[in-house]
Amino acid sequence: MSALFEPITLRELTIPNRVWMAPMCMYSAAAEGPDTGAATDFHLTHLASRAAGGTGLVMVEATGVLPEGRISAHDLGLWNERQQDALARVAAAIRSYGSVAAIQLAHAGRKASTLPPRLGGAPVTVADGGWQAVAPSPEPFDGHPAPHELTVEEIAGVVQAFADAARRALAAGFQVVEVHGAHGYLVHSFLSPVSNHRTDAYGGSFENRIRFALEVVEAVRAVWPQELPVFFRTSATDWLTENAEDERDGWTGEDTVRLAKELQAAGVDLLDVSTGGLVATAKIPAAPGFQVPFATAVRQATGLPTGAVGLITDPAQAEQILTDGAADVVLLGRELLRNPYWAHQAARALDARSHWPTQYGWVVGPRD
């Protein structure tokens, strides 16, 4: 039996294999009018095709819990019923092909209010139709306007927005919800001392800097069914200096292990381990599997299941990650954009079976 195609059960949810689709922003939601932030036919086709392709879990891209929590005006949102209804079509389609429907809830923080990457990705000011970005401290991201420093009352409002979006995700038919705590967005910017210069209960010490992340997780967990899992995506390092002693060294792999223990106690069932995104000038040593050791460190120190992501492209490579015990699942990003049927082809290469749509049954061979 291929490790990559063994089911995995988290809480009471069984996911048919360990080839998962990572959340990737498509910047294709409705950008104006009553359907602002709503999923479109593109999302239905894009995500359902990966489920038909045999991917065990398909995760919808970063979905803003508030209008000002979007990266761009073209991002998905989940702060109203119209958005919920549009996403319900997507979740139903994913499930209809035997895959698990997951969604990542997000707030872009100080990296909000930009053009989509295909239009250059530049910040959009309030005067030009954008909105005021928010953050733990008024420290701008590279080339962006200074964000508004959230008050304690505003922080509580964002926490509530995550819980409200989780309720809508459940009503829309999603089986997994993930809190986006990575890539320099709001939750991550609270965690790292590079971006969090607060002196109140949400800044300073490690315990204070993780407070917002834990409050978000606890609020989501409180409204999410006990039988269904909650994930958390982390940037395991800011890719500054892992061993130095001042705040310029940012968030480190050791910090991530400490955070993972607290997240596990708060009800997180899997840590989705990425890296970077906080500092535009960080030098990231990208290479096949370069983020896997961070997932391994968390798994070994805590026993918390982890997902490995980042330049995982080859079936044998993915299989080895699992058989080595380096992670519990693999998440594919750009490789699944290139090849929606990667899971079926990987199963064939590994002499395993993937879950084909029943409509395709007449072409499925003995090794599929």
Coordinates of N, CA and C in Angstrom, one line a residue, residues 8-15 20 227-229 231 269-270 305:
I8 N -6.4 9.0 5.9 CA -6.1 9.6 7.2 C -7.3 10.1 7.8
T9 N -7.5 9.8 9.1 CA -8.6 10.2 9.9 C -8.2 11.3 10.9
L10 N -8.8 12.4 10.9 CA -8.6 13.5 11.8 C -10.0 13.7 12.5
R11 N -10.0 13.6 13.8 CA -11.2 13.6 14.6 C -12.1 12.5 14.0
E12 N -13.3 12.8 13.5 CA -14.1 11.8 12.9 C -14.2 11.9 11.4
L13 N -13.3 12.6 10.8 CA -13.4 12.8 9.3 C -12.2 12.0 8.7
T14 N -12.6 11.1 7.8 CA -11.6 10.4 7.0 C -11.4 11.0 5.7
I15 N -10.2 11.3 5.3 CA -9.8 11.9 4.1 C -9.2 10.8 3.2
W20 N -3.0 16.5 -1.1 CA -4.0 17.6 -0.8 C -3.6 18.8 -1.7
E227 N -16.6 17.0 15.9 CA -16.2 15.8 15.1 C -15.4 16.2 13.8
L228 N -15.3 17.5 13.5 CA -14.6 17.9 12.3 C -13.3 18.7 12.7
P229 N -12.2 18.5 11.9 CA -10.9 19.1 12.2 C -10.8 20.6 11.9
F231 N -7.5 23.2 11.0 CA -6.1 23.3 10.6 C -5.6 24.8 10.9
D269 N -5.9 20.5 14.8 CA -5.7 19.1 14.5 C -4.6 18.8 13.5
L270 N -4.2 19.8 12.8 CA -3.1 19.6 11.8 C -2.4 21.0 11.6
P305 N -0.2 16.2 13.9 CA 0.0 15.9 12.5 C 0.4 17.1 11.7

